JSON list of C-alpha atoms in Angstrom, two decimals:
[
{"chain": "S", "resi": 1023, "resn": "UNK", "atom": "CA", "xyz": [147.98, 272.38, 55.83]},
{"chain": "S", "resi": 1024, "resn": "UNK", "atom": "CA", "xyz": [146.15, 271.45, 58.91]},
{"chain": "S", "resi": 1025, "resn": "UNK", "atom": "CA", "xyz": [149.46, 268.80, 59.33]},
{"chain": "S", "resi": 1026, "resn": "UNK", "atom": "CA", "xyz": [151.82, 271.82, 59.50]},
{"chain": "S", "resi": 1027, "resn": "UNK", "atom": "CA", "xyz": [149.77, 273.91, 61.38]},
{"chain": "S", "resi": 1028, "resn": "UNK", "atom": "CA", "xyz": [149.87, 271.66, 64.00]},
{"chain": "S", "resi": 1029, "resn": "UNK", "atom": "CA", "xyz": [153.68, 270.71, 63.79]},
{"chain": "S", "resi": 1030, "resn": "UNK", "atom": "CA", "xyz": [155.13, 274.59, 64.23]},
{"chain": "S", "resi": 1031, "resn": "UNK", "atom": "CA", "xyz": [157.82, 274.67, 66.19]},
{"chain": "S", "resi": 1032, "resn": "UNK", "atom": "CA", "xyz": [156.23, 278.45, 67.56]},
{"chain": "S", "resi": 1033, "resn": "UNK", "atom": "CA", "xyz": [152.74, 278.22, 67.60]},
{"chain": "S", "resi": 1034, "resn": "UNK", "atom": "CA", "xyz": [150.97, 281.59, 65.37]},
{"chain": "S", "resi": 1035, "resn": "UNK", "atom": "CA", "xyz": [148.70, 283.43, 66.79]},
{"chain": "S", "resi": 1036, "resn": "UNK", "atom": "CA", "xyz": [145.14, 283.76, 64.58]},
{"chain": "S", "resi": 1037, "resn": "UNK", "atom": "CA", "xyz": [144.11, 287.23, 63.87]},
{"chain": "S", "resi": 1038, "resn": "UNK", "atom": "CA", "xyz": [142.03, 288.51, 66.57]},
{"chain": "S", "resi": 1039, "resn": "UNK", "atom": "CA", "xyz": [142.71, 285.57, 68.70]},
{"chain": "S", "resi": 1040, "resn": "UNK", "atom": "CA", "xyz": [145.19, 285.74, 71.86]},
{"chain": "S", "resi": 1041, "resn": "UNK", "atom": "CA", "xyz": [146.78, 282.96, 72.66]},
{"chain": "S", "resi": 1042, "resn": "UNK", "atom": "CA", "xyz": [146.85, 283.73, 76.61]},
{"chain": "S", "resi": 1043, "resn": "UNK", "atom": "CA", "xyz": [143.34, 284.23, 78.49]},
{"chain": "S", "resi": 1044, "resn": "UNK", "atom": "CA", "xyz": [143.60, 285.42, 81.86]},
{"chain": "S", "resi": 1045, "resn": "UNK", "atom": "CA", "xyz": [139.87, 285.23, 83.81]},
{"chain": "S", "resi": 1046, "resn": "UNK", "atom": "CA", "xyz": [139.60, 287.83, 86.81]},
{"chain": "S", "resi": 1047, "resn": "UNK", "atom": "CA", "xyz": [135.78, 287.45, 87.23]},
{"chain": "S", "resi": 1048, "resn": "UNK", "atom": "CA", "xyz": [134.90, 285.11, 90.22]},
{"chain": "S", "resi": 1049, "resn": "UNK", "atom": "CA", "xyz": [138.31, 283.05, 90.98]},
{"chain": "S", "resi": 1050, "resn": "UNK", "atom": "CA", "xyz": [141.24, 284.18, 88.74]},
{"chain": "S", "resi": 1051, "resn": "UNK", "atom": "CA", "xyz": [142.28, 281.22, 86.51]},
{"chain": "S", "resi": 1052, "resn": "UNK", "atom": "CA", "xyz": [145.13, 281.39, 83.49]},
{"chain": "S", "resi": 1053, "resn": "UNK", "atom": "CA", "xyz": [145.10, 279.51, 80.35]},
{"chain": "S", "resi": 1054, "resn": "UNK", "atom": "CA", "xyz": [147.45, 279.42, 77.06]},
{"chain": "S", "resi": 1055, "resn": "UNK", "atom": "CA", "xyz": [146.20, 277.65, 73.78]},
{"chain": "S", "resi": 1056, "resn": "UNK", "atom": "CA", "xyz": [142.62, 277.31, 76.66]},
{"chain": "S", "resi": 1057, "resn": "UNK", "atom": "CA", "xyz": [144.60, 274.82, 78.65]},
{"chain": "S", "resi": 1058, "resn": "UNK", "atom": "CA", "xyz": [144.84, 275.93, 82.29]},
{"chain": "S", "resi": 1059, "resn": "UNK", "atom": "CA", "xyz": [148.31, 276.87, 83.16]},
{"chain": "S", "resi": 1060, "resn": "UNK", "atom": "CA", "xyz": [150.24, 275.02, 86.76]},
{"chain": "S", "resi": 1061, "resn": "UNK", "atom": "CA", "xyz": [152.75, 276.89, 88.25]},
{"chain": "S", "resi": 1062, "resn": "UNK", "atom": "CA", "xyz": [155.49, 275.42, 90.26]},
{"chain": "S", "resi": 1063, "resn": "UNK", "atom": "CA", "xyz": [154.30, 277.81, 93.69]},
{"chain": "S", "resi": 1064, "resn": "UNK", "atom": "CA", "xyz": [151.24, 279.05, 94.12]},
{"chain": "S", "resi": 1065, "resn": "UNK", "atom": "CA", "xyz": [152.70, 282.94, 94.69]},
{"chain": "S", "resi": 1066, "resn": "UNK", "atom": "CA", "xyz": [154.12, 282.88, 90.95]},
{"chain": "S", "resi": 1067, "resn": "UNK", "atom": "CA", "xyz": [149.99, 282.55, 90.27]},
{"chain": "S", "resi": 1068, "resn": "UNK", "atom": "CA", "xyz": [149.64, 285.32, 92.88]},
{"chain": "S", "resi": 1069, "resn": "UNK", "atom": "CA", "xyz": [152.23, 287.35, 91.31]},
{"chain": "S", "resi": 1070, "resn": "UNK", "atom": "CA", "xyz": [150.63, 287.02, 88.00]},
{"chain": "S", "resi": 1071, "resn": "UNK", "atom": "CA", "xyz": [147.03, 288.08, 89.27]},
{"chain": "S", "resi": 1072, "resn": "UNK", "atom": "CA", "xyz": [148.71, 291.05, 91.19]},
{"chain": "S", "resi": 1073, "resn": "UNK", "atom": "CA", "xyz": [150.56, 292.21, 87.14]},
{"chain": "S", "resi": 1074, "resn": "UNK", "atom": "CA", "xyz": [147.02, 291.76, 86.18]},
{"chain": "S", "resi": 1075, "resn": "UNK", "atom": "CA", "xyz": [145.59, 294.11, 88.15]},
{"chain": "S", "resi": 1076, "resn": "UNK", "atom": "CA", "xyz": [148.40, 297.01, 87.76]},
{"chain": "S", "resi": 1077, "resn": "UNK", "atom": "CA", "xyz": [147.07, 296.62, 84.21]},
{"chain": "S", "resi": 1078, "resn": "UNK", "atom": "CA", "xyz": [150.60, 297.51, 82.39]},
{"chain": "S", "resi": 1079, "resn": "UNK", "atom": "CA", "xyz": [152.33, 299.11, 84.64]},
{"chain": "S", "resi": 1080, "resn": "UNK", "atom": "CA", "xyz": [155.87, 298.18, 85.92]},
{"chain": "S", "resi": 1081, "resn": "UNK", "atom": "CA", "xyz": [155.93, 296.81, 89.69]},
{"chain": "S", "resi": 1082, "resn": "UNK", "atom": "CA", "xyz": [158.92, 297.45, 91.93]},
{"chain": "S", "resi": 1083, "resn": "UNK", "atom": "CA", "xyz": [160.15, 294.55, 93.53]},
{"chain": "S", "resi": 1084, "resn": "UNK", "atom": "CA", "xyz": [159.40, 296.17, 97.08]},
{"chain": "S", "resi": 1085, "resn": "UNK", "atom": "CA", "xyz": [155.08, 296.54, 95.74]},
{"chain": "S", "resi": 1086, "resn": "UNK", "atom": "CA", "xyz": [155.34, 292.94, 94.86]},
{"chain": "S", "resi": 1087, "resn": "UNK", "atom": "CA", "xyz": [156.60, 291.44, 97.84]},
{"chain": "S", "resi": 1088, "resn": "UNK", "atom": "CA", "xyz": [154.41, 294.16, 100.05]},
{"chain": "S", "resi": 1089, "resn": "UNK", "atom": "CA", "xyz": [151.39, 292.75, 98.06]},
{"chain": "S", "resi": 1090, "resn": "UNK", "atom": "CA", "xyz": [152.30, 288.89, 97.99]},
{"chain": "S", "resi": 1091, "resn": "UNK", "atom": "CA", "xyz": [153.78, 288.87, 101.87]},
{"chain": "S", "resi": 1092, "resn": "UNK", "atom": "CA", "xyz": [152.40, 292.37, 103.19]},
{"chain": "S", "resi": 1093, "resn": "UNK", "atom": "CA", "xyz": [153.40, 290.78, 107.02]},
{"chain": "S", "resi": 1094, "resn": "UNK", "atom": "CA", "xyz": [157.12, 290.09, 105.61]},
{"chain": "S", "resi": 1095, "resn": "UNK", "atom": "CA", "xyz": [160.25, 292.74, 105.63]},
{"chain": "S", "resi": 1096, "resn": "UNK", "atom": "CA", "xyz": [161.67, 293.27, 102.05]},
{"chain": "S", "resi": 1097, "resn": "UNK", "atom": "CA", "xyz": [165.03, 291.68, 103.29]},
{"chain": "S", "resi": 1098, "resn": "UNK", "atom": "CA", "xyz": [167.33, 289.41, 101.64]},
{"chain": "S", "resi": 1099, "resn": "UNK", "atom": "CA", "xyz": [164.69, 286.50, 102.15]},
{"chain": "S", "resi": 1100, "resn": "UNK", "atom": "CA", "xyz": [161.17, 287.65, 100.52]},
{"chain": "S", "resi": 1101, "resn": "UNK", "atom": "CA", "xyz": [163.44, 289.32, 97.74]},
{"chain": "S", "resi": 1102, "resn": "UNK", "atom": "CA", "xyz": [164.97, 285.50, 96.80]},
{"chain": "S", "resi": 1103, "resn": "UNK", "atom": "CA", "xyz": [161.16, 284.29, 97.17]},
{"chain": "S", "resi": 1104, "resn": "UNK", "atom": "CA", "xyz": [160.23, 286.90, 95.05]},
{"chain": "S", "resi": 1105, "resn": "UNK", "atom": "CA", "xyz": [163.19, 285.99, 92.38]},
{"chain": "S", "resi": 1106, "resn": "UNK", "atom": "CA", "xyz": [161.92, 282.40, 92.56]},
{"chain": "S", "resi": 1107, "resn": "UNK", "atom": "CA", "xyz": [158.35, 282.90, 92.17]},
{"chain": "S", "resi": 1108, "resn": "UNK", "atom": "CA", "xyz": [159.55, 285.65, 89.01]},
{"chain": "S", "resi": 1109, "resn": "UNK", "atom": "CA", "xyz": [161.90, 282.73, 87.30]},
{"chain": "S", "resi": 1110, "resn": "UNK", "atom": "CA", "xyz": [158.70, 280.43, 87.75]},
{"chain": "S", "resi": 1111, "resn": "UNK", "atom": "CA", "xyz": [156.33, 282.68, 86.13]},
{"chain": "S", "resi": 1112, "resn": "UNK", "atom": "CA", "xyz": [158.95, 283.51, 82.80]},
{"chain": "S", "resi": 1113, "resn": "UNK", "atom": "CA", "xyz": [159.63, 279.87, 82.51]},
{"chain": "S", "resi": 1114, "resn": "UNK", "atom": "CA", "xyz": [156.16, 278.70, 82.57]},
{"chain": "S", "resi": 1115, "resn": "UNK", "atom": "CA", "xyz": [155.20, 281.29, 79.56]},
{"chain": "S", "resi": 1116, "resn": "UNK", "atom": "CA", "xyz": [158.91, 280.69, 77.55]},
{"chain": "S", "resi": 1117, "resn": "UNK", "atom": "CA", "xyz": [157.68, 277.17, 77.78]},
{"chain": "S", "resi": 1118, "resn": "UNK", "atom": "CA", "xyz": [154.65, 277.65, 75.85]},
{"chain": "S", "resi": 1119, "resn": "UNK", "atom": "CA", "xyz": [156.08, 279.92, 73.48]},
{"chain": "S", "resi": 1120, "resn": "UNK", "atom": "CA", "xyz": [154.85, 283.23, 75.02]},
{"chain": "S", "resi": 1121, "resn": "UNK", "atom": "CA", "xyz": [157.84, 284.84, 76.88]},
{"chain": "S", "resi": 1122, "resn": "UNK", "atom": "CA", "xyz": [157.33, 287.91, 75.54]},
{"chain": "S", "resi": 1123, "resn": "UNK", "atom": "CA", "xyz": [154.41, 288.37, 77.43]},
{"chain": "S", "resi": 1124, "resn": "UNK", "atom": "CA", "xyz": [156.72, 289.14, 80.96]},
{"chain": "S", "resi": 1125, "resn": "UNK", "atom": "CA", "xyz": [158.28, 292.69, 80.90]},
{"chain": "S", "resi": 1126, "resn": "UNK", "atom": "CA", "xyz": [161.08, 292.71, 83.49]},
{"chain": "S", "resi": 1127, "resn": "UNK", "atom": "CA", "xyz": [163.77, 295.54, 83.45]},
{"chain": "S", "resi": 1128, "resn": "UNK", "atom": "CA", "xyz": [166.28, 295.07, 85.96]},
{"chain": "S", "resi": 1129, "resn": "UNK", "atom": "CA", "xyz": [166.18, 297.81, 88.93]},
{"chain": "S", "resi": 1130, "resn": "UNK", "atom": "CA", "xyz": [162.53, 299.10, 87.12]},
{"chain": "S", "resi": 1131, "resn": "UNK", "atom": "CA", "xyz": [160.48, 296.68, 87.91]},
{"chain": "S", "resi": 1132, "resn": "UNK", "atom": "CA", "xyz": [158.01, 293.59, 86.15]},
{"chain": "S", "resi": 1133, "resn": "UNK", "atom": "CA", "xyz": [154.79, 294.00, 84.41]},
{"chain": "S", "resi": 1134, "resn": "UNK", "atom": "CA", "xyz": [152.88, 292.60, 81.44]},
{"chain": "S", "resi": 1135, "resn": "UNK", "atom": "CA", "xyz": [152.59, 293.50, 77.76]},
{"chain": "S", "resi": 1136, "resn": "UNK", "atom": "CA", "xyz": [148.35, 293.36, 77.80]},
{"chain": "S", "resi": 1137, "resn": "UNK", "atom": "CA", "xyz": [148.91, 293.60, 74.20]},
{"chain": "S", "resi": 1138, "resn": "UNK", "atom": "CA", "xyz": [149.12, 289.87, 73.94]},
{"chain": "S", "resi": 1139, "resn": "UNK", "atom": "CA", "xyz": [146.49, 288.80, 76.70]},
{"chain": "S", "resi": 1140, "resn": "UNK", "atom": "CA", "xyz": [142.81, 288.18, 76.36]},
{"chain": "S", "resi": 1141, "resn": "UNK", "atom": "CA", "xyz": [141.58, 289.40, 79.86]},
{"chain": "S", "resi": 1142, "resn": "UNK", "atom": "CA", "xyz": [138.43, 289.91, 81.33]},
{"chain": "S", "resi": 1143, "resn": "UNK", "atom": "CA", "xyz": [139.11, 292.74, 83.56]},
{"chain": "S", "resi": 1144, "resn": "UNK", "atom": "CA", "xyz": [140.78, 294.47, 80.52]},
{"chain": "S", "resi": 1145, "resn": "UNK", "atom": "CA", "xyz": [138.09, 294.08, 78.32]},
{"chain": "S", "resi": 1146, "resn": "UNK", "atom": "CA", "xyz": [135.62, 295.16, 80.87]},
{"chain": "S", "resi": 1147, "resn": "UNK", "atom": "CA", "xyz": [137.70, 298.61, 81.56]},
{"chain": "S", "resi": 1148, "resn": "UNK", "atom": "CA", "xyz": [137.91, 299.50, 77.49]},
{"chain": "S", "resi": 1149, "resn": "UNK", "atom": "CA", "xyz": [133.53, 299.04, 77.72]},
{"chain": "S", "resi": 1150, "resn": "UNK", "atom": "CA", "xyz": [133.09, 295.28, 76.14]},
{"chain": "S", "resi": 1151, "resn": "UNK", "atom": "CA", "xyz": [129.36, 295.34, 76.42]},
{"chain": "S", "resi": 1152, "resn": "UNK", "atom": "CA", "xyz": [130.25, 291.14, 76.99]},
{"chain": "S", "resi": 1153, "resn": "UNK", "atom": "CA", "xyz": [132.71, 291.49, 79.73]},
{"chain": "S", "resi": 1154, "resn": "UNK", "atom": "CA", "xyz": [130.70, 294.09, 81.25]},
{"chain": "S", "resi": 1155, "resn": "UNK", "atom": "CA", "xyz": [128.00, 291.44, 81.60]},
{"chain": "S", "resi": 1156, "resn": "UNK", "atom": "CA", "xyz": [130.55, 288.65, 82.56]},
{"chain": "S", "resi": 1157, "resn": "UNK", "atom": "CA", "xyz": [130.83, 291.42, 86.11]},
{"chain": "S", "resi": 1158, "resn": "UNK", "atom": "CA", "xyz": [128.69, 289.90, 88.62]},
{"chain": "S", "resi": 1159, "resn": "UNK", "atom": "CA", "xyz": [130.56, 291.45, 91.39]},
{"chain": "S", "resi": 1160, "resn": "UNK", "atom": "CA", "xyz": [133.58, 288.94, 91.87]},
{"chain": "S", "resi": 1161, "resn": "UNK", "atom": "CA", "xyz": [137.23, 290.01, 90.76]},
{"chain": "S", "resi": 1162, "resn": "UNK", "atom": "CA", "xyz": [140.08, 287.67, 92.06]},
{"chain": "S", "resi": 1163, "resn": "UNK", "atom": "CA", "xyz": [137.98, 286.46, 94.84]},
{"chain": "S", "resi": 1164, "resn": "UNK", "atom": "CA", "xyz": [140.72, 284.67, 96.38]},
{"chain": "S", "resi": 1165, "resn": "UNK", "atom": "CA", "xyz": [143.28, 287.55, 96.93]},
{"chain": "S", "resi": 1166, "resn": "UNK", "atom": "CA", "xyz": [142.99, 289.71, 99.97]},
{"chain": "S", "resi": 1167, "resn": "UNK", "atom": "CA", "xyz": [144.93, 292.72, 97.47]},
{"chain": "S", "resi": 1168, "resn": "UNK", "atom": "CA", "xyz": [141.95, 292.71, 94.83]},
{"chain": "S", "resi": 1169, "resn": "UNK", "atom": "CA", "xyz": [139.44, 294.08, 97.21]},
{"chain": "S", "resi": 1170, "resn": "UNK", "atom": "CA", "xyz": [140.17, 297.76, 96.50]},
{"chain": "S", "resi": 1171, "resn": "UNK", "atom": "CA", "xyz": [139.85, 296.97, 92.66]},
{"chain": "S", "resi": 1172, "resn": "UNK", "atom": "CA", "xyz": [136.92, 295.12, 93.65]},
{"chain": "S", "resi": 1173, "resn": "UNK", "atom": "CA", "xyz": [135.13, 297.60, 94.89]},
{"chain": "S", "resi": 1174, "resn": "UNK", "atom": "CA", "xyz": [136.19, 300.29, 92.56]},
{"chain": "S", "resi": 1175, "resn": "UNK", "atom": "CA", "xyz": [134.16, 297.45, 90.01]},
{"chain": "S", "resi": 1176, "resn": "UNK", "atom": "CA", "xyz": [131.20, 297.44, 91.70]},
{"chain": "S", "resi": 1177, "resn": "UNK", "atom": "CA", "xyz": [131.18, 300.87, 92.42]},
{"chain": "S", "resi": 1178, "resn": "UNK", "atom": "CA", "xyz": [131.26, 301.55, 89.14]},
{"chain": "S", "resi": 1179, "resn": "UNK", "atom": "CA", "xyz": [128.51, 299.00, 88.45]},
{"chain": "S", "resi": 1180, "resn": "UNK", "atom": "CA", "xyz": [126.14, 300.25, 90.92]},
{"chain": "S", "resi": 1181, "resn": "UNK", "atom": "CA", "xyz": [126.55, 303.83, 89.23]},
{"chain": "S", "resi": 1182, "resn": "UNK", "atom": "CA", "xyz": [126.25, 302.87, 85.31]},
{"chain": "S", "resi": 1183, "resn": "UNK", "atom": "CA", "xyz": [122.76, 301.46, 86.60]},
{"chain": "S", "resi": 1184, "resn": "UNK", "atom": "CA", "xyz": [121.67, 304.65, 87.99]},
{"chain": "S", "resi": 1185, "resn": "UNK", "atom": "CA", "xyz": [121.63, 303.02, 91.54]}
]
């Protein structure tokens, strides 16, 4: 059994288990089946953490690229770096099975189904006594757009402890 398990062509998902783990906490950091996940450009990983933080909702084109190159014009350039860094991020997860994870609608905007992620940050904001814990102060320490979240985490820290 163990034999065919292993050979599936589309890899199951184990009840309770998610197959994509996203870590906010200190440096964000993806992983599917726990195997950290490369990108082709380091903005597709930026893109992701900024879907991450707008929880589920849909991004316009014109947040992204004001989050991911806030010194930039949305002109005809940043919106083909933006379509690049997009493509990357769909065909990193369709290559491990887990496309469904990206929701794009044309002219709406892109976002995440957090349905199907295992996420830290997520966790922490529906009261997971463990991911409350895992808080020590750090979210996405290495993106300038995280601070206000950032602080809105500690904030809420400091007051849960009466401080």
């Amino acid at each position: 059994v163990k034999n065919e398990i292993d050979n599936l062509r589309y890899p199951i998902e184990l009840k309770g288990q998610k197959r994509i783990r996203i870590r906010t906490f200190g440096t964000f950091e993806v992983y599917v089946d726990e195997k950290p996940v490369n990108f082709h450009y380091s903005k597709t990983k930026e893109l992701l953490a900024c879907l991450v933080d707008h929880y589920s909702a849909l991004c316009s084109n014109d947040t992204l690229i004001g989050t991911l190159w806030p010194d930039e014009p949305a002109d005809q350039h940043t919106k083909a770096r933006l379509r690049k860094c997009v493509k990357d991020l769909k065909d990193v997860f369709a290559a491990a099975g887990a496309a469904d994870v990206i929701r794009h609608q044309e002219r709406i905007g892109l976002g995440l189904d957090v349905s199907r992620l295992d996420c830290d940050y997520y966790r922490y904001l529906q009261g997971d006594p463990m991911a409350v814990h895992q808080f020590s102060g750090k979210y996405m320490t290495q993106y300038a757009f995280a601070e206000e979240t950032r602080a809105s985490l500690q904030y809420e820290q400091t007051s849960a402890r009466g401080e």
